[in-house]
Structures are given as C-alpha cells and as structure tokens.
Coordinates of C-alpha atoms and ligand atoms in Angstrom, one line a residue:
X89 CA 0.1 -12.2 -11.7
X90 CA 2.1 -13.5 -8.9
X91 CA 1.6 -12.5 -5.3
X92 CA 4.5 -12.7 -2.6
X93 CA 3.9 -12.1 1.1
X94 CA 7.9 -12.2 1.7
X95 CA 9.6 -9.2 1.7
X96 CA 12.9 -11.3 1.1
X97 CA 11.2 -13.5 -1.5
X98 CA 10.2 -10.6 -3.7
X99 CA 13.4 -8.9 -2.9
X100 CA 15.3 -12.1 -4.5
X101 CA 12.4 -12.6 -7.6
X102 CA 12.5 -8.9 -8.3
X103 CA 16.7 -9.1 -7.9
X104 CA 17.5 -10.3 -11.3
X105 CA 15.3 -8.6 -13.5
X106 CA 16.6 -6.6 -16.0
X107 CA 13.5 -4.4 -16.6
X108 CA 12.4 -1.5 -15.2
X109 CA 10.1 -1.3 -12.7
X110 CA 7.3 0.8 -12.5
X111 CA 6.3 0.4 -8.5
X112 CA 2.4 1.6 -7.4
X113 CA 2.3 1.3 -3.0
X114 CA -1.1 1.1 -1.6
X115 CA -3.5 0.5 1.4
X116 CA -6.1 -1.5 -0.5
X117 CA -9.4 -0.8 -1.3
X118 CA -8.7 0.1 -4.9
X119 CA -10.4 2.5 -6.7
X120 CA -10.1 4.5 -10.1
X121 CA -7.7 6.4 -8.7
X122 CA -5.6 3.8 -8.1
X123 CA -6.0 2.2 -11.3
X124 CA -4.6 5.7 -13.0
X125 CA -1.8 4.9 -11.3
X126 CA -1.6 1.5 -12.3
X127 CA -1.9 2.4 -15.9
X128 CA 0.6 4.7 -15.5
X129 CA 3.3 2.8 -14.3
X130 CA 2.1 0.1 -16.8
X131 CA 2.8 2.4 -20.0
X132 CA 6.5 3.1 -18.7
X133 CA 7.7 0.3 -17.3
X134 CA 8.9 -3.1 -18.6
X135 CA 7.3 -4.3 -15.2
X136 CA 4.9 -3.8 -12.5
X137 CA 4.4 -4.4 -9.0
X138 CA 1.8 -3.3 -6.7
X139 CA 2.1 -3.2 -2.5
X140 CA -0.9 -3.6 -0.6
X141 CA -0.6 -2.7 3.1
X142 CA -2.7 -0.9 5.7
X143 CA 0.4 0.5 7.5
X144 CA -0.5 0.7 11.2
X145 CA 2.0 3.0 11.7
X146 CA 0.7 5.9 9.8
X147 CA -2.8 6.1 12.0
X148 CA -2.5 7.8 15.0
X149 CA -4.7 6.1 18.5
X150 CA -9.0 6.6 17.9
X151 CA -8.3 6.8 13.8
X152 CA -9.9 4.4 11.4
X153 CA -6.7 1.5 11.3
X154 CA -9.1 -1.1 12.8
X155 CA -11.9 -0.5 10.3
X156 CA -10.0 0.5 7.8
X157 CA -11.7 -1.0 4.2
X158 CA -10.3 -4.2 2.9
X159 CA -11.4 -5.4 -0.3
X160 CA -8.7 -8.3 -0.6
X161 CA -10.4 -10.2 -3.1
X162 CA -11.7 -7.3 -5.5
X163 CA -8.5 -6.1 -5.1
X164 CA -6.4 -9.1 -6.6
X165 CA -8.8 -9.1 -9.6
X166 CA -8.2 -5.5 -9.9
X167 CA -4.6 -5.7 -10.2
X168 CA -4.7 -9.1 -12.3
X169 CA -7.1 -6.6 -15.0
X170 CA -4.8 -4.0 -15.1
X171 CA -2.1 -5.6 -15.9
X172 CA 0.1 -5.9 -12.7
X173 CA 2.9 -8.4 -12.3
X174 CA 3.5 -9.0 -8.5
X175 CA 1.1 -7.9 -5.8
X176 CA 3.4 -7.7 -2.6
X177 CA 0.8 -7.9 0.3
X178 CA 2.5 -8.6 3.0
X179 CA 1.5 -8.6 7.1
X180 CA 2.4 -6.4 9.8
X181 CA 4.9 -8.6 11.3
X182 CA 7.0 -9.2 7.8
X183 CA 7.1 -5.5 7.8
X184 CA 8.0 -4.2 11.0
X185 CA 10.0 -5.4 14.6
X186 CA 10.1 -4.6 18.1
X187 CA 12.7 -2.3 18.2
X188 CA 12.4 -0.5 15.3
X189 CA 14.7 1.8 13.4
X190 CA 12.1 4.4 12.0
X191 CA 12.1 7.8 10.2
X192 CA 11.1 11.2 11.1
X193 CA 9.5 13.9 8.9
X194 CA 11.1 17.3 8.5
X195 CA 10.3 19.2 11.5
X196 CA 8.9 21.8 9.5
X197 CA 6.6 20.4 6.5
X198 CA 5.8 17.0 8.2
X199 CA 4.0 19.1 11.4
X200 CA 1.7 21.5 9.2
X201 CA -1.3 20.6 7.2
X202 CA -1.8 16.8 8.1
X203 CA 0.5 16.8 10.4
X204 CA -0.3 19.5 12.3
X205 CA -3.3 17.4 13.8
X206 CA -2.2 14.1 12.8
X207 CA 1.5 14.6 14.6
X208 CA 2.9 10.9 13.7
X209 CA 1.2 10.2 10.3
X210 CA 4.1 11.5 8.4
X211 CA 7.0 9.3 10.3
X212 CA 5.1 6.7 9.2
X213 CA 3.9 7.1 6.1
X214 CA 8.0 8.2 5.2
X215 CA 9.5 4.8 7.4
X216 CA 6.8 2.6 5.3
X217 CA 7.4 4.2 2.0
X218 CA 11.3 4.0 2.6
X219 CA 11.0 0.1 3.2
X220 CA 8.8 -0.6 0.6
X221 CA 11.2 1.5 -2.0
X222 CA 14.2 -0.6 -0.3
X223 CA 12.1 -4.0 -1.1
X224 CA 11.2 -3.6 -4.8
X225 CA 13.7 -0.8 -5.6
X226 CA 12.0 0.3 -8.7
X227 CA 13.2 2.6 -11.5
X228 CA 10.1 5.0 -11.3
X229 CA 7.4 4.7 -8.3
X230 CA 3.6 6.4 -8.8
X231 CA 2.2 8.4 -6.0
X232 CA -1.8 10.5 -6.4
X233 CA -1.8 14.1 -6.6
X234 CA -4.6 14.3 -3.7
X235 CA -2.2 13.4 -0.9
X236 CA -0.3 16.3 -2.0
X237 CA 1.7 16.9 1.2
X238 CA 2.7 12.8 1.1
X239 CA 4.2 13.1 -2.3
X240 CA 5.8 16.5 -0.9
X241 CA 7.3 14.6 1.8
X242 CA 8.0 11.9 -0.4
X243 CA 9.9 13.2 -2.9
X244 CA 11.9 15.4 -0.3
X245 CA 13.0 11.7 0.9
X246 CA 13.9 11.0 -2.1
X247 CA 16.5 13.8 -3.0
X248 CA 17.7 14.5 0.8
X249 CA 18.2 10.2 1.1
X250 CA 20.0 10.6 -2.3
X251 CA 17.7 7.6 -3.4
X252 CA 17.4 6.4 -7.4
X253 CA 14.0 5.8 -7.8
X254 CA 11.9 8.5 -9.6
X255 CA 8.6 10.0 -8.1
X256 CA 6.3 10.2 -11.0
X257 CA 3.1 12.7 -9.9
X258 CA -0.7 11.2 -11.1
X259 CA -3.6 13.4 -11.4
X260 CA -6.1 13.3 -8.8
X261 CA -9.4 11.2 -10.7
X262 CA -13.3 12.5 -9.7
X263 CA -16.4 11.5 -9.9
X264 CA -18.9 13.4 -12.5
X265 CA -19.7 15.4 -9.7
X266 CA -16.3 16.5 -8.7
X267 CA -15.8 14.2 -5.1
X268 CA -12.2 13.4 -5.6
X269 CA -11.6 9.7 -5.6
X270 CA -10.8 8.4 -1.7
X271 CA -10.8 4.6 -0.6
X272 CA -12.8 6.3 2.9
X273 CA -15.7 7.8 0.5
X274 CA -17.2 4.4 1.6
X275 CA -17.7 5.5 5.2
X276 CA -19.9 8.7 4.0
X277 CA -23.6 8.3 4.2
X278 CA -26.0 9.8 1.2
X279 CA -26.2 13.0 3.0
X280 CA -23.0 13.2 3.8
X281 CA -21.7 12.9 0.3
X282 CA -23.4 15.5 -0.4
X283 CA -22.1 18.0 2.0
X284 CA -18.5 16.9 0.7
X285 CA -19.5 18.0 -2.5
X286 CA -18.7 21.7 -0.9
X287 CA -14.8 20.4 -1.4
X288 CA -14.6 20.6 -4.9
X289 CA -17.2 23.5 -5.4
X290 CA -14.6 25.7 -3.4
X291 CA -11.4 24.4 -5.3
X292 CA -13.9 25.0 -8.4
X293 CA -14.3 28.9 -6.8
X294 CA -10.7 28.9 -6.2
X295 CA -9.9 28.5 -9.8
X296 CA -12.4 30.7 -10.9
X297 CA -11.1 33.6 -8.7
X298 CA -7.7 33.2 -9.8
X299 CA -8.7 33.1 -13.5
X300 CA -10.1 36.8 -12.4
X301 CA -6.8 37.5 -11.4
X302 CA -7.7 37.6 -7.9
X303 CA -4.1 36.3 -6.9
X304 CA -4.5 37.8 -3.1
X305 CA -4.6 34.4 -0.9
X306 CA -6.0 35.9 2.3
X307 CA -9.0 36.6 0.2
X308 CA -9.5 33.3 -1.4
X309 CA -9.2 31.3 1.8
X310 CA -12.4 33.3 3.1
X311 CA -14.0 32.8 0.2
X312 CA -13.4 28.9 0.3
X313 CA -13.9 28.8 3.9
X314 CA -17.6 31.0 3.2
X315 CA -18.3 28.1 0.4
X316 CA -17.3 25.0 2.9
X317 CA -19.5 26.1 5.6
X318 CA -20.9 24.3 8.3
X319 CA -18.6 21.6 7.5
X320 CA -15.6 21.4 9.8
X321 CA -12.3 22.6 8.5
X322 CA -9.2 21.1 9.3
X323 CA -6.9 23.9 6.9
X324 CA -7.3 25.7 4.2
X325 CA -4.4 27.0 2.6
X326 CA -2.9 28.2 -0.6
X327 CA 1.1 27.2 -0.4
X328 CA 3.7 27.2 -3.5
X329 CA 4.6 24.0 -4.5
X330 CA 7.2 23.8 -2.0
X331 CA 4.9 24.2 -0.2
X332 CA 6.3 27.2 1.6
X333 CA 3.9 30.3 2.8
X334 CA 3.1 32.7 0.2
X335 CA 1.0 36.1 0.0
X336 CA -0.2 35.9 -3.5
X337 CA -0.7 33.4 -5.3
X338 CA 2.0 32.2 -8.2
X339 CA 0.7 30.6 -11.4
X340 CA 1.9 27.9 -12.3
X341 CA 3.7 27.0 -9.1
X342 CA 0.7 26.9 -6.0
X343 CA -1.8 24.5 -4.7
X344 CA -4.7 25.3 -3.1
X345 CA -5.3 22.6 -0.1
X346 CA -8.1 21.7 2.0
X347 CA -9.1 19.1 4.6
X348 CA -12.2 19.0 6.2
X349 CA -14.4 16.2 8.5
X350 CA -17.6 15.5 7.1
X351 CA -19.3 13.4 9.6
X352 CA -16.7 11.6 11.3
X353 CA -14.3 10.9 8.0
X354 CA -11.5 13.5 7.3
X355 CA -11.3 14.1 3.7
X356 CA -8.8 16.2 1.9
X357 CA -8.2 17.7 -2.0
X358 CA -6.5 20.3 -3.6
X359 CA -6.0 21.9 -6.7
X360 CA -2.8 22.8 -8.1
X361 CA -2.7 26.4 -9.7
Ligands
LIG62 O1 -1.3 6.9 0.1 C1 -1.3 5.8 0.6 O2 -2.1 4.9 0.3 C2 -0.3 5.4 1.7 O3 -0.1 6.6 2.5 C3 1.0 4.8 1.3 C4 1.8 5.8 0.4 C5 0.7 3.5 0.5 C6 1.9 4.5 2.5 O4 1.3 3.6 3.3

C-alpha cells in the first residue's frame, strides 16, 4: 500500500492509471463500517484509494475537531488488510489556503436536519468532498448510509456540478445490539451506550408500525420521540428520499431520521423505508 501526503503527488501517480477507481474518503478512526465500504469499492474497482482527513472545516466552534479520535497507526494496518492501494492522508495546510474558494450547501436541504443546528457543517463537508473528488477523480466513490443527509447532499453535488464520478450508497453496519457503527461511539461511557440503544429500538418501532400499515408520520414521530425519552432529541423526522416533507409515509422511497445527544456526543441513524 502506498501512502501520499501530496495532493499533487497523488494527483500525478493516480494520472496515468488506466483502471478504475473505486475512492473511500474518511476522517479516521476506522471501524467496520468503514471497512464495508472498503470492501465495496474493492469488489468493483481495478483500484483503490482511501482519504484520511479530520476536515476542520466541517466542525463548527465548541465541537469535538480538537479531540476528535485518531487512530493513525491502526488505521494504516486497517487499510493495508483490506486491500487498499493508496492512503491519501494529507494535513490541513496541503488541503486548504487563506483565501479560500469554498462551497455552499443548498439553502434549503443543507439548513435542516444537521444543518439546522450545525449551520456550516454542510459547506464543509461539500467544499472537502469536492476537493478530494478533484484529487483522485475516481470512477465510483463510496459514501455510509447513516450520514444520510451527507450522501443527500452529496450526490445533489454531484448531478447539479455535472461531475463523473458515481456515488455508490453502503449500508449502515451495527453492533449485535443494534448501535449503528460511529467512529464517536468511543466517547460514550457504559451507561451511556446503553441509553443510545433507545436509537435503534425506535427505528426498530418505526419499522414495525409501518409493517402495520401505520403509514401516518405525525403518529410515528410521537411514537419514536415516546421510545427515545429522556434522551435529548435533536430531530426526528420521516422525509422521502429526496428528502422533501411528506404526510404519509411512501414505501419504498422514505427514511426515517433521528439525531439525538447522549451525554455530550450527538449521534444520528436512520432507517430507510
Ligand atoms: O463522513 C465523513 O467521514 C466525512 O464527513 C467525509 C465525507 C469524509 C468528509 O470529511
């Protein structure tokens, strides 16, 4: 596996390949759900590369970028295991500039959700995705289910930038119990993970209430918020996958979303219906 700091540098090694590319971007501290993604992008593509970063501008002031886990060395070995051939983990400074030419999100999607109490997350999770795309340019890039709005926002870029590269979807990987796989899961105490546990019992309820054909969305939001009680909710909401507002839900084409704080770490899932 070879690993390139240089932007430029992987830009020229990556310029004459001939292969496709199968391109996984990260913030480190890999986990399962990461390596799904891996494996993914390892089945359909002639070659792989991985991006570590902890993007700074994606975190808004008094949010976890400072402590923010790094697993550097577990997560070379990681990559080297699954079969990855360049790890692109490059600094801050190789990545961004003083007077910077950045993106917004949509005025509409990018400020709901997330973004609705996290006002800058999306303008910087699109401006680092956007450069990192522009670096490896890769035939098909591999984004997790669980940030659902992300990959919303992402593949919106995609199609309204008139960019190549396809957006392949991975589903979201769990633990026995149901926690959905999150690199922050670290910063929850024993307790704590146990309260989160209330996020996939009410996706778990959500499913079951739909299988009874109770379709009417305003009901099953109570219900979920009854279920994730005394746990602070962020949103709950049942969107199509447009993720425009809907009344009742649509098989086939919804996702149920949640984002609560357990303790002081803001974890989010969702189901799609
Ligand atoms: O999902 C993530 O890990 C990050 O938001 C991403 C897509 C790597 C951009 O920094």
């Amino acid at each position: 596996m070879k690993i390139i700091r240089d932007p430029l540098e992987l830009k020229r090694y990556l310029k004459d390949k001939k292969n496709s590319i199968g391109f996984v971007p990260t913030m480190g501290a890999l986990h399962e759900g990461h390596i799904a993604l891996i494996k993914k992008a390892r089945e359909e593509n002639e070659k792989v590369v991985v991006s570590i970063f902890v993007n700074p501008t994606q975190f808004s002031k008094g949010e976890d970028f400072s402590k923010y886990p790094k697993k550097d060395e577990a997560d070379k070995k990681i990559c080297a295991m699954s079969g990855v051939d360049v790890l692109f983990f490059p600094d801050a400074k190789a990545i961004y500039h003083d007077d910077e030419v950045s993106l917004l999100a949509p005025k509409v999607r990018g400020f709901v959700l997330e973004g609705l109490t996290r006002p800058s997350h999306f303008n910087g999770v699109l401006t680092v995705v956007m450069k990192l795309l522009n670096i490896v340019n890769p035939t098909k890039a591999y984004f997790g289910k669980k940030d659902a709005q992300q990959l919303n926002l992402i593949s919106l870029m995609v199609k309204q930038m008139f960019m190549s590269v396809e957006i392949v979807a991975i589903d979201t990987v769990r633990e026995s119990d149901g926690l959905a796989l999150s690199s922050r899961n670290i910063y929850l105490s024993r307790t704590q993970r146990l309260e989160a546990l209330k996020i996939s019992s009410s996706l778990h309820l959500a499913t079951k209430l739909i299988r009874k054909n109770i379709l009417d969305v305003g009901e099953i939001k109570k219900q979920i918020r009854e279920t994730l009680e005394p746990l602070e909710i962020f949103y709950v909401e049942i969107l199509n996958r447009d993720f425009e507002m809907i009344k009742k839900v649509e098989v086939q084409n919804s996702v149920v979303l949640i984002e609560v704080k357990v303790g002081s770490t803001r974890l989010l899932d969702n189901i799609w219906i």
